Every structure is written in structure tokens, then in C-alpha cells.
XYZ file of C-alpha atoms in Angstrom:
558
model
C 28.615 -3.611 317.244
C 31.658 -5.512 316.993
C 29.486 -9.240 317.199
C 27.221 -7.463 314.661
C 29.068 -6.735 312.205
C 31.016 -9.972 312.462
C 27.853 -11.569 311.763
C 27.356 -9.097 308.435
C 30.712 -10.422 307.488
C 30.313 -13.939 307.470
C 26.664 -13.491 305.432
C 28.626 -11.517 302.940
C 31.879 -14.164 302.705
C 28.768 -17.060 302.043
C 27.503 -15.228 299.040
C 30.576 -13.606 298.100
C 29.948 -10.056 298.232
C 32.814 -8.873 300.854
C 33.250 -5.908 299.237
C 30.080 -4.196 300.485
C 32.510 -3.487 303.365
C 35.163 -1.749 301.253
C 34.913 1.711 302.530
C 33.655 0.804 305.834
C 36.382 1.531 307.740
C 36.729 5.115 306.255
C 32.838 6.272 307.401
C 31.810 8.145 310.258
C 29.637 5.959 312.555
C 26.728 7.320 311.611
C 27.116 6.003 308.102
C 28.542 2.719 309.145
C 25.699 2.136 310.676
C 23.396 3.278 307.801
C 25.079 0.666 305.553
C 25.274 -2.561 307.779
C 21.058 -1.576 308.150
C 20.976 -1.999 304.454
C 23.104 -4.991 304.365
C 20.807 -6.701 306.675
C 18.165 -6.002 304.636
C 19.334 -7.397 301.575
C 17.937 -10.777 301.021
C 21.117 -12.294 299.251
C 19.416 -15.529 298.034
C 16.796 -13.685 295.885
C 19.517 -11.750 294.797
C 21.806 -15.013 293.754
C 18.886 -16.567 292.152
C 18.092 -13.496 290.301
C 21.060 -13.506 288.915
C 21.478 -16.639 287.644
C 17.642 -16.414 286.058
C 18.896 -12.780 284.407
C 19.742 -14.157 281.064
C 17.096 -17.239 280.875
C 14.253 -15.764 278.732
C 10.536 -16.775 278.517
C 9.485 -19.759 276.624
C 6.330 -18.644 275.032
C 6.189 -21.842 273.418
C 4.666 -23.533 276.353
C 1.854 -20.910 277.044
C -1.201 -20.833 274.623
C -1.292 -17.130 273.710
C -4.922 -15.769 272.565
C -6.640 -12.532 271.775
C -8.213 -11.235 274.898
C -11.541 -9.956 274.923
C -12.814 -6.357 275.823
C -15.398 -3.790 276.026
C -15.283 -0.928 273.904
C -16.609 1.979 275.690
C -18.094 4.061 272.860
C -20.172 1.062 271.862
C -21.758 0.776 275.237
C -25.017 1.873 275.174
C -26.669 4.951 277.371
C -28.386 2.518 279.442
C -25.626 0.399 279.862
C -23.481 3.486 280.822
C -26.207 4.839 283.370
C -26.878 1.328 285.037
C -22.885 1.093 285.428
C -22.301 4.327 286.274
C -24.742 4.755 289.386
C -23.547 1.328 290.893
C -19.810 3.559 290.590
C -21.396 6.670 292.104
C -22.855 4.393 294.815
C -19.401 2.939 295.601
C -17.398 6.068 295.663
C -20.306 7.963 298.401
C -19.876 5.021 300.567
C -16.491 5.589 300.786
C -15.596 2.421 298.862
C -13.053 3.861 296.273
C -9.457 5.376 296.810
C -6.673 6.315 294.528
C -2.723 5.110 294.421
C -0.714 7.305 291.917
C 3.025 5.594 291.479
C 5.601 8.763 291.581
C 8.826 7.531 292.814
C 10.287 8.228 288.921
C 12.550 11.462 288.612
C 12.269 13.909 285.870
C 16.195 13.455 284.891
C 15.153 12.428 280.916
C 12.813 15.503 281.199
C 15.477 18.099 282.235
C 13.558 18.666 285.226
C 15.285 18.496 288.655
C 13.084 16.919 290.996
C 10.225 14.369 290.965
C 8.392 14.324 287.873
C 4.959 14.927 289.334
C 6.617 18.421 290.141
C 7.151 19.300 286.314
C 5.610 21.768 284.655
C 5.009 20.555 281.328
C 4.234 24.200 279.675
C 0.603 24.279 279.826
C -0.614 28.078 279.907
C -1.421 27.845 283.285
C 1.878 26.361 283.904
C -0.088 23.651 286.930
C 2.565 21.053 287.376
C 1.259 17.199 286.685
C 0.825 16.439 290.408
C -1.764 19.486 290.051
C -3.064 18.611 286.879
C -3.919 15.091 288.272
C -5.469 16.595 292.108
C -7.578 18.632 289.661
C -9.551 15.449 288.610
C -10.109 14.155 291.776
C -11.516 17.592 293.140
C -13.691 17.787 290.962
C -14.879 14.122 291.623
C -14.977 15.127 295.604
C -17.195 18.305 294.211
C -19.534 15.774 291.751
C -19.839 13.104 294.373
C -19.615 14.850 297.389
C -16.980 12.224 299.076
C -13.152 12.888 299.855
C -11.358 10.278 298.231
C -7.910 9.091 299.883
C -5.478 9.836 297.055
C -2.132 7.398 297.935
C 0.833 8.678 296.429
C 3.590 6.226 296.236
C 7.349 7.992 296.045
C 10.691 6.637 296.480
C 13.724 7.111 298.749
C 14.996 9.497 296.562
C 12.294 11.614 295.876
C 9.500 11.153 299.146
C 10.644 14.629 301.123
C 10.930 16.720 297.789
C 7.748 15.235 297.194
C 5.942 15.804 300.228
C 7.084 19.077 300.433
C 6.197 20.326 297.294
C 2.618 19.273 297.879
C 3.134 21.567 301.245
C 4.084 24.634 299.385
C 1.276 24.387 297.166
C -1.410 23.462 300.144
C -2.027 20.869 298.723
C -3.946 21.885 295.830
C -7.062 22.702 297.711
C -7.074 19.070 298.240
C -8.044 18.071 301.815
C -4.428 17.478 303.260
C -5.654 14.728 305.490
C -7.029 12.443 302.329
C -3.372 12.448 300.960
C -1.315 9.718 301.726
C 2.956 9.223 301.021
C 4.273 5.397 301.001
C 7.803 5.145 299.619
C 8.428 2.344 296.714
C 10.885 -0.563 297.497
C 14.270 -0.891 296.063
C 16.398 -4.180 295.145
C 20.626 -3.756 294.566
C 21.740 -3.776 291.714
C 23.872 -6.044 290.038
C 27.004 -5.828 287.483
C 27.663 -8.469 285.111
C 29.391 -11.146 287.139
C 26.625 -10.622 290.200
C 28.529 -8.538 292.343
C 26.354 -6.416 294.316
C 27.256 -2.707 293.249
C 28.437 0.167 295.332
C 27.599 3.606 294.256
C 30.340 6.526 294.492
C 29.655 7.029 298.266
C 30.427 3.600 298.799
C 26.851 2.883 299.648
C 24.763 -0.059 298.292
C 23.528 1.181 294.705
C 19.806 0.572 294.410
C 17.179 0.966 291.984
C 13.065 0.704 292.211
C 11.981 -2.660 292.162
C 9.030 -1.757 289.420
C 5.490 -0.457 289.645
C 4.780 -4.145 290.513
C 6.662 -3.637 293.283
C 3.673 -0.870 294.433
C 1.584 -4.031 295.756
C 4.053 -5.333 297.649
C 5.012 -1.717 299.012
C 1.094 -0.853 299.558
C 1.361 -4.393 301.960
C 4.704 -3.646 303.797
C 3.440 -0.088 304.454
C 0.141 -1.261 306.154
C -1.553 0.698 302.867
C -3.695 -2.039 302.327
C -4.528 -2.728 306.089
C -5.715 0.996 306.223
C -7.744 0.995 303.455
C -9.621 -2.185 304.530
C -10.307 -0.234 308.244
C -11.451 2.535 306.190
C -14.197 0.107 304.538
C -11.950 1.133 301.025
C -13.043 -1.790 298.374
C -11.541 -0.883 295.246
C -8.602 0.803 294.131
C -7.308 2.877 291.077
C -3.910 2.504 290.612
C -1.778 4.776 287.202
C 0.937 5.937 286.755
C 2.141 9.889 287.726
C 3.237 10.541 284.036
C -0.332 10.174 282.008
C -1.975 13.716 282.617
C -5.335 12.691 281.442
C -5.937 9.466 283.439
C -9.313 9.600 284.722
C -8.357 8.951 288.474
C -12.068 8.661 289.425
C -14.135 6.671 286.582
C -17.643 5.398 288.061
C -18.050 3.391 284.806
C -14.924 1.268 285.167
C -16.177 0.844 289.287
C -19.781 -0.255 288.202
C -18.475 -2.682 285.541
C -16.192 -4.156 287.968
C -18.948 -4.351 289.953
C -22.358 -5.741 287.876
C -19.342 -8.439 286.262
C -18.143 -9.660 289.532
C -14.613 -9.117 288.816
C -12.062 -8.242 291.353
C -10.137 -6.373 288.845
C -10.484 -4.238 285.911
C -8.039 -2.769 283.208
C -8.236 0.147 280.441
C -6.651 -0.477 277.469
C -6.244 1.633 273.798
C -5.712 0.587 270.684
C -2.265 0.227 269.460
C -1.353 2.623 266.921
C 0.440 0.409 264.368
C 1.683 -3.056 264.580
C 5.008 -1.887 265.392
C 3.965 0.354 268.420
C 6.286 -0.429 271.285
C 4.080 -1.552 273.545
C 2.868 -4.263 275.583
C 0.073 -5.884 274.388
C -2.842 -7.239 276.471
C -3.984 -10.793 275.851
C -4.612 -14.186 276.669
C -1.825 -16.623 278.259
C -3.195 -20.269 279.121
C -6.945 -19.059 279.835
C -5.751 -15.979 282.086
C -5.947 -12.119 280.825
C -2.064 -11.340 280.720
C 0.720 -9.134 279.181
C 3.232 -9.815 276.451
C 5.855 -7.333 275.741
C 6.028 -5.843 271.748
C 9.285 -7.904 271.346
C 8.121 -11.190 272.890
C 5.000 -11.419 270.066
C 5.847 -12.222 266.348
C 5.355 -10.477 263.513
C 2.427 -12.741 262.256
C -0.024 -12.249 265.775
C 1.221 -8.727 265.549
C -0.482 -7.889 261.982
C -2.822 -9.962 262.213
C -6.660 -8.718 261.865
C -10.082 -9.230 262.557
C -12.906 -8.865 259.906
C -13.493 -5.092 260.629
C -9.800 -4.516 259.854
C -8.814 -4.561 263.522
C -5.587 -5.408 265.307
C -6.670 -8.789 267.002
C -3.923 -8.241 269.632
C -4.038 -4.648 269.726
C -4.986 -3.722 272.978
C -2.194 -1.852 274.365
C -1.163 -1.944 278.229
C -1.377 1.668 279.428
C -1.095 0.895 283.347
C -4.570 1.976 284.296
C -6.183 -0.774 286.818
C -8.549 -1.266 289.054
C -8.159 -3.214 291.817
C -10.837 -5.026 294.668
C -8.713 -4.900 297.957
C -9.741 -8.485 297.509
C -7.438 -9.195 295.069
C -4.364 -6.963 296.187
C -4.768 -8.942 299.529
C -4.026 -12.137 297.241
C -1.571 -10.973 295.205
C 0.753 -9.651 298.109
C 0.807 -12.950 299.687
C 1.711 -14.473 296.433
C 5.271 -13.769 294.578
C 5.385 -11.448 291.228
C 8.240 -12.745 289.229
C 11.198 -10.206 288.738
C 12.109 -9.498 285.164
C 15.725 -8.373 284.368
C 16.865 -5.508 282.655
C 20.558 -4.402 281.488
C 21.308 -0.737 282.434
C 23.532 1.578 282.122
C 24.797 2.239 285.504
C 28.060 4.271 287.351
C 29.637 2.348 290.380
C 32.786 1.509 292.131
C 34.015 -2.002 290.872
C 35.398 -4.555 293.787
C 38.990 -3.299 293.298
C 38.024 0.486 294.193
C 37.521 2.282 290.847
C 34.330 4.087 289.398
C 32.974 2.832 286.616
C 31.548 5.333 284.290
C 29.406 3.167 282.104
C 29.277 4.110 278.143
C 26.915 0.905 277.298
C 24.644 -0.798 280.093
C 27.002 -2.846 282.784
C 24.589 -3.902 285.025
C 20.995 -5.648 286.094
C 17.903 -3.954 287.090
C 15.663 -6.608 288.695
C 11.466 -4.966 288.293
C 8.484 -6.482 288.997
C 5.316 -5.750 286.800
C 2.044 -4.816 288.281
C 0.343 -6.825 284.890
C 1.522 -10.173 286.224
C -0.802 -9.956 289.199
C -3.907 -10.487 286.299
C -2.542 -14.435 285.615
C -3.245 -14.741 289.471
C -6.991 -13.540 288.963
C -9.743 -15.382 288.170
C -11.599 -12.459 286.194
C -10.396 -9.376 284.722
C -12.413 -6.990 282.979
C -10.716 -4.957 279.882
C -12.222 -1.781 278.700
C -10.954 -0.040 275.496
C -11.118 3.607 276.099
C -10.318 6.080 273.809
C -6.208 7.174 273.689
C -7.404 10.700 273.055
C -9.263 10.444 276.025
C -7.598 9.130 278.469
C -3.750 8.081 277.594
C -1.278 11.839 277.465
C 1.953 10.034 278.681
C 5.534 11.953 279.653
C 8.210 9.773 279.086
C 10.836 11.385 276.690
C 11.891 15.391 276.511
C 11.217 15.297 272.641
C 9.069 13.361 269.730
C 7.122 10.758 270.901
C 5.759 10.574 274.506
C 6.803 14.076 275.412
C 5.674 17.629 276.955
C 4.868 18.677 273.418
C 2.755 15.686 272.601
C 1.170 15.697 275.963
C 0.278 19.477 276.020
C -1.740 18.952 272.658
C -3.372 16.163 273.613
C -4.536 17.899 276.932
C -5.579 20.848 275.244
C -7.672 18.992 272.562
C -9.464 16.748 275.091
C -10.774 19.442 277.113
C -11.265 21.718 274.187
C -13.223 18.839 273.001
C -14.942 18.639 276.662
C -16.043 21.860 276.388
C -17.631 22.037 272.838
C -19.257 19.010 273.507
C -20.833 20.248 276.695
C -22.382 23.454 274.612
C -23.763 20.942 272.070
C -25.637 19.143 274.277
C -27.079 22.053 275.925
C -28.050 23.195 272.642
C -29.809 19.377 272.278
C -31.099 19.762 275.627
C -32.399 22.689 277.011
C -35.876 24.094 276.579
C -34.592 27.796 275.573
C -33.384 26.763 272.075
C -36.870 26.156 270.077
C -37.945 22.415 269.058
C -36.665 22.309 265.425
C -32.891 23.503 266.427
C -32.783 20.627 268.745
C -33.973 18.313 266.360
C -31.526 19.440 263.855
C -28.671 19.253 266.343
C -29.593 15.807 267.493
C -29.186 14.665 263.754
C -25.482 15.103 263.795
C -24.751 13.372 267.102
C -21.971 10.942 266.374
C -20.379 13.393 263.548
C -17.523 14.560 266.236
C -15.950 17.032 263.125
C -19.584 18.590 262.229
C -20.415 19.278 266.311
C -16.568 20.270 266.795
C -17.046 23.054 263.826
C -20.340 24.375 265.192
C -19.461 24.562 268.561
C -15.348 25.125 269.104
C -15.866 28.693 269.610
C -18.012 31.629 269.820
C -18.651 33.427 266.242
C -16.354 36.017 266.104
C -16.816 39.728 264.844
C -14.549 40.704 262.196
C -13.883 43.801 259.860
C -17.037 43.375 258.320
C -18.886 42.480 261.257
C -20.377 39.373 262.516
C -20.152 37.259 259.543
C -20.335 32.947 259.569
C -22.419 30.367 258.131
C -25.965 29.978 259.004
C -26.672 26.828 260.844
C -27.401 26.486 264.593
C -24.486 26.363 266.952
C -22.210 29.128 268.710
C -19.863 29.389 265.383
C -22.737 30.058 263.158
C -25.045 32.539 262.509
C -28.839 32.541 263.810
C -31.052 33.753 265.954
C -29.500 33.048 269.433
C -26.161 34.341 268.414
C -27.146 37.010 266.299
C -29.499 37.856 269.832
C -26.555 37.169 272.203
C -24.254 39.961 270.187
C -27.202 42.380 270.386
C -27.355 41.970 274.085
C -24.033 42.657 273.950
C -24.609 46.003 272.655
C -27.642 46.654 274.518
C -25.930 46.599 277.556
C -23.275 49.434 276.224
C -25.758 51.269 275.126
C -27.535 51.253 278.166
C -24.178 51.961 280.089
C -23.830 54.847 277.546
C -27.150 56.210 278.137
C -28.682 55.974 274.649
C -31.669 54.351 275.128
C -33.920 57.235 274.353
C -31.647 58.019 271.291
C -33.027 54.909 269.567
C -31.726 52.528 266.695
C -32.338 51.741 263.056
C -31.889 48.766 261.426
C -32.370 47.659 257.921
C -31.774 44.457 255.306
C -31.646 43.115 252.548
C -32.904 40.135 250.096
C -30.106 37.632 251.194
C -31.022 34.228 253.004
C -32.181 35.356 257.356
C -31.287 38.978 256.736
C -35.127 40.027 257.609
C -34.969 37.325 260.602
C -32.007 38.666 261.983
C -33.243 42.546 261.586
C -36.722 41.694 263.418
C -34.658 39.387 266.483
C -32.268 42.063 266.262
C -35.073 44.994 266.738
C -37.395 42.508 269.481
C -34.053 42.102 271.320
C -33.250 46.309 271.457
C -37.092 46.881 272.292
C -36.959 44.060 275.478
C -34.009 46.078 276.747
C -36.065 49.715 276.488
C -34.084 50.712 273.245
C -36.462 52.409 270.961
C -35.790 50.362 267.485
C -36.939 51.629 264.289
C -36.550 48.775 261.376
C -37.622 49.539 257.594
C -40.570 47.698 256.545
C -38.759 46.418 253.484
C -35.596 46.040 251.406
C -33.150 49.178 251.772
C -29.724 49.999 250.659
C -26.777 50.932 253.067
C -26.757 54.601 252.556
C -30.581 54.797 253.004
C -29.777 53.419 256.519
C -26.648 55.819 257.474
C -29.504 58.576 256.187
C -32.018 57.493 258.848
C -29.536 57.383 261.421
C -28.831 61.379 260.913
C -32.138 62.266 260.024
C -33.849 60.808 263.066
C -30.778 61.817 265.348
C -30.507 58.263 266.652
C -27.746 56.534 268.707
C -24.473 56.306 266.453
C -24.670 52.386 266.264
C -26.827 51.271 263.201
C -27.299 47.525 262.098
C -27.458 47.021 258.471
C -28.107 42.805 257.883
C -27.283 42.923 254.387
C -23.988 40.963 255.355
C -25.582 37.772 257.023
């Protein structure tokens, strides 16, 4: 112990960080030992040349920066989408596709105690993200019939919370043996004059060395060396704070695929010029990132000929990866960018700090630097409705609110558009309704109006616009709601009662009676239905006269 730390000693005098071993002498030996294991793990001459790079900033002058080019997924054709699609199908039966979902964040800006893939976010359902996201690869495993490992990458400070939680809840139904933990790396942090910092236990403070830093973690914790015994050739990797990432996207696989790129990445349009984001493009030939404050105002307004932003691809940390190219990039060095943070700490002469304004540097690696090392890298523009619902503040922008309403419209959206093209599709609905139907594909508001929600009854019945779809009126709903009452009526025993039914000279009304009285009659209802025109009173006068069922079904309101 004694030559040990001796040795620890004279590393720390060469780089002048002695006070690492401030509060040494006041530990128990069981934390003693806990910090002279971090100290040796501390590789002090990245950290001095960190340092001394922390202020330099990037001379864009000497890179050519160009507009990248992309796909744009709703312009791809059906064909195009199939041929992609099945060659992504293929890939994920075989066994060739596996997730990595980076949670080692907290949810401290959230309010939440705990990791932040534990947060409920207020749905109605109240599912916390982690569940949220499990729920898209289930129903992949369900689609595709294939387990899909699903690698969740934590941190020190949040890996047994983490793994624990996902215990309590079984795992989400998720097969518990497809679900893998690998904890992040960390690098010290620095204050202003490159002292190493101590937190308040006297400890070496740390931070997570950024989601770049998930390559290098995916390497150190064999990740990659599984994955590549498990015949696992590409690999998703997002973030845990986007609730509608599409973990499992065949399209993006097969693209990757028919375009012989080892790596892909999905991109959406920047809102505005001024949207603080990074923006994917072009540096020196190679697909690349530059940060919203590193591009000027001219590239950043600057348009195409449709009106486009021509560098407004924004970089949402969705990528796809060939184990190909992680395998390269971990035996090649991301560069660290610096960041000043604020940060609480025990300065070399004993006292905590309590910072008011940030004191310190927060060294990060970013995955989007591994794309300069690649020869090819496929962009797809998806839709940010779609596919981007990011959690990064507690209010405005970014947050639970705006997440929850984006989640709820998308799947709202899902589910309309899956009744419209049944309505397109299937046999049951007659020739011309299909027809009609298939002349408003593309018009999202007209399908969204038709098809949102059932028609509803109201205080005058059930009342709409006539037009095919579930919220209008016509023959298949105006049928469905008579089932409906067919099957009370039958419950009720008033079959052998019987029904009238009358209308009137407004647009369907004798359409509706006649589907109306077919639909009572296929049910054994006996139906009686005037042969022409009547008035409302003439109807409630059948109804006692002929001592039918109490219902009666007047469509002089359609």
C-alpha cells in the first residue's frame, strides 16, 4: 500500500495535482482505496492537453463547409419504400439489427429524482419513457418475429436505479435476457486554472464524457465484441429523451443497405434559421456537424429555389451504425470539445465552492464526429412530427408538455390513418367509396377530418356531414349505429315488437331509412318503413298504433 501510493504521489507532484490527496488521510480504508483506483485511472496527459486546447476554438476557415445532401422520406416512392423496406425486414429476422439507447442523463432539470428514462412525463397512461420506448421495440419483436438486443447505456450514477427499475416493472414484457446495461465513461473535471476538482466528499468530481463517448464505452465494455459473436451487423443508436424515435426502422436498415453505406443518419428540418441546433452538412467532402453558433448568419438564411433552408437539416442524434464502422471508429480518437459549467467543489486550499456562474470544464466527445471518419453516410429527412418528441427542459420548449402533444398527435394521426386506408382498401366498402377516398390521399387535413373519430350521437341524434369516412354520415355508419341498436334490442327482447321508420325529402334520408330497415330485417327485427315522404308525428302515430318496440327512426335529420 505504502509503495503504492508513493507511486500515486509522485504521478500527481509531475502534473501538479497533489491535492487529490487532501482528505486522504481522514478516509476509512475502504475509501482510500476507492480513490487511489480512480487516481490510477486518470490519464493526466489527456487531461493537461485538454486543458490547454479548452479555450482554442475551431477555425472553420480552413474547412470547405457545403450543404449536405439527403433523402426526403415522403418523396420516396412506394416501390422504393417496399424494395428498402424488405432488405430491413430481412436484416432484422436474421438477427442482424440491435438497439443502444444512451440513458446515463438524470432527470434533475425535469424535477424528477432518478434517471430520466424513469420519468413519467404525464401521458394518461402515465408509462414512463423507458416504457414508452420498450413499447416500440415489442411491437417490432411481434411484426418481425425476432428479439432484438436492446443495449441500454447508463452511468455510474444512475446504472443500479436503472437496472432496478426495469426489474420492478419485469421488464416491460420485454424478454429480460435481450436487455443489456453498459455504464458510460466519465473524464474529471477541471476548474479554471486545470486543477483537477474534488467534489464535497473529497472524491474526484467527474462528469460523462458525451454520447460520443458511447462508442468508446460500447468497445471497453466488450459491447461491440458481443454483438459481432451474435452475427449483430447494424446498430441503432438515440438518445433516451426523444419518445417517438423509431428504435426499429427497416427503411433506414435497407437504405443503408441497397447504398452500401456503413452508416446512416435521420435528420428534420430546422424550424427557423435561428433554431439552436446543430446543423448537418458538408466539411472538406465528409458528411459532418456544425454547431448553430459556429455557422453565420448568411449560410444560415440562406435558401434553395423551393424556399428551403440549404443547411437546414438539423442533428437529432438518430444513427445507424454497421458494426463495421463502430469497429473503426473505436480504434480511432473522437476529439473532446470543452464546455464551461457550473460546478460545486472543494478548491486546493479546502473550501467548497458553490458556483453562481460556470467555474469549471466539461471535456464531451460527440458521437457526429465519427461521420468525418466514414467514407459514406446516408441522411434521411424524416418528418419532426414523426419521429423527433425530445425532453430536455421542465417548461416551453423541449418539455413534458410539448412532448405529450406531440405523442398524442402522432399516434392519433397513426390511427386515423390506419382507418383510411382500410376504407381505401378493403373489399367491404363498395367500389365508388374507395375511389372517392383514394382521391384525397395526400390531403392529411381532409383524411384527418373524416377519419379522427367515430360520428358521434348528439341531442338530436346522429347528425354529421355526408361524405364517406367514420366522422360522416353514410351508409356504413349510419349501418354500424343500427347494429348498435339491434343488438339492444335483441338483448331487450323486442324483436317480435318490430320497428318503424320514416323520412323525408332531404339529401340520403330515403338511403339511410331503407339501410336502416335491411340492417333491422338481417338481425330478425320486423321493420316497417313508409313507402314515401312522412312527417314526424305520422311516425310517433305508427309506433302506437302498431304497438311496436319504443325505438322509432325518423331520417328527416340526416
Amino acid at each position: 500500500m505504502e509503495e503504492r501510493l508513493a507511486e500515486i504521489k509522485k504521478k500527481l507532484e509531475k502534473y501538479g495535482q497533489e491535492h487529490l490527496l487532501m482528505f486522504y488521510d481522514k478516509m476509512s480504508e475502504e475509501e482510500q482505496n476507492e480513490l487511489l483506483n480512480k487516481i490510477e485511472k486518470i490519464d493526466f496527459q489527456l487531461m493537461e492537453n485538454l486543458y490547454k486546447n479548452a479555450n482554442k476554438t475551431a477555425d472553420f476557415k480552413k474547412e470547405v463547409i457545403e450543404p449536405v445532401e439527403y433523402v426526403e422520406k415522403t418523396k420516396l416512392t412506394v416501390s422504393e419504400k417496399n424494395i428498402y423496406e424488405q432488405k430491413g425486414i430481412e436484416a432484422i429476422k436474421k438477427g442482424k439489427y440491435a438497439v443502444v439507447t444512451m440513458a446515463g442523463g438524470q432527470g434533475t432539470r425535469l424535477g424528477h429524482k432518478g434517471p430520466k428514462g424513469t420519468y413519467d412525463l404525464g401521458l394518461d397512461s402515465h408509462k414512463s419513457i423507458f416504457e414508452l420506448l420498450c413499447e416500440g421495440i415489442k411491437k417490432a419483436m411481434f411484426k418481425y418475429e425476432a428479439i432484438i438486443p436492446w443495449y441500454i447505456m447508463t452511468s455510474e450514477e444512475n446504472n443500479d436505479q436503472t437496472v432496478q427499475f426495469f426489474e420492478e416493472h419485469n421488464y416491460f414484457g420485454y424478454p429480460k435476457e435481450a436487455v443489456h446495461f453498459f455504464k458510460q465513461g466519465q473524464l474529471p473535471m477541471l476548474d479554471l486554472n486545470g486543477k483537477i476538482l474534488l467534489n464535497e466528499n473529497g472524491g474526484i468530481k467527474e462528469a460523462a464524457n458525451g454520447h460520443g463517448g458511447t462508442l468508446q464505452s460500447m468497445e471497453r465494455s466488450n459491447v461491440i465484441a458481443e454483438m459481432r459473436e451474435n452475427g449483430v451487423e447494424w446498430i441503432f443508436i438515440s438518445g433516451v429523451d426523444n419518445i417517438l424515435a423509431n428504435l426499429v426502422d427497416p427503411l433506414l436498415i435497407g437504405m443503408s443497405i441497397s447504398n452500401k453505406v456503413y452508416s446512416a443518419v435521420k435528420s428534420v428540418e430546422k424550424i427557423d434559421p435561428k433554431e439552436k441546433v446543430g446543423v448537418i452538412c458538408k466539411k472538406n467532402g465528409k458528411v459532418g456537424v456544425i454547431e448553430y453558433t459556429e455557422i453565420s448568419e448568411e449560410m444560415a438564411n440562406m435558401r434553395d429555389d423551393y424556399g428551403s433552408l440549404v443547411y437546414g437539416d438539423s442533428n437529432v442524434i438518430m444513427q445507424l451504425f454497421n458494426i463495421k464502422a463502430l469497429e473503426k471508429v473505436t480504434n480511432l480518437e473522437l476529439p473532446y470539445h470543452t464546455a464551461v459549467k457550473k460546478a460545486n467543489y472543494i478548491d486546493t486550499n479546502g473550501k467548497l465552492i458553490v458556483a453562481d456562474k460556470p467555474n469549471a470544464y466539461k471535456f464531451e466527445m460527440f458521437i457526429f464526429d465519427s461521420f468525418e471518419m466514414l467514407d459514406g453516410v446516408l441522411i434521411l429527412r424524416v418528418k419532426r412530427e414523426e419521429e423527433f418528441a425530445p425532453i430536455k427542459n421542465a417548461e416551453g420548449v423541449d418539455s413534458p408538455e410539448t412532448a405529450r402533444k406531440l405523442y398524442t398527435d402522432f399516434f392519433s394521426k397513426l390511427n386515423y390513418m390506419k382507418k383510411y386506408s382500410e376504407w381505401c382498401t378493403n373489399p367491404v366498402f363498395d367500389e365508388e367509396t374507395r375511389h372517392e377516398l383514394l382521391l384525397i390521399a395526400g390531403d392529411e387535413e381532409e383524411i384527418k377530418d373524416r377519419f379522427y373519430k367515430d360520428l358521434e350521437f348528439g341531442t338530436a341524434g346522429l347528425r354529421g356531414v355526408i361524405g364517406n369516412g367514420t366522422n360522416r354520415m353514410n351508409v356504413y355508419t349510419v349501418t354500424k349505429a343500427t347494429q348498435g341498436l339491434a343488438n339492444f334490442i335483441l338483448r331487450e327482447g323486442g324483436e317480435n315488437k318490430g320497428v318503424a321508420i320514416s323520412y323525408d325529402s332531404r339529401r340520403m334520408s330515403k338511403e339511410f331509412a331503407i339501410e336502416t330497415a335491411l340492417c333491422m330485417n338481417a338481425n330478425g327485427i320486423k321493420t316497417y318503413i313508409f313507402d314515401e315522404i312522412r312527417p314526424v308525428p305520422e311516425l310517433s302515430f305508427a309506433v302506437r298504433e302498431l304497438r311496436l318496440h319504443s325505438w322509432n327512426y325518423d331520417y328527416s335529420k340526416s
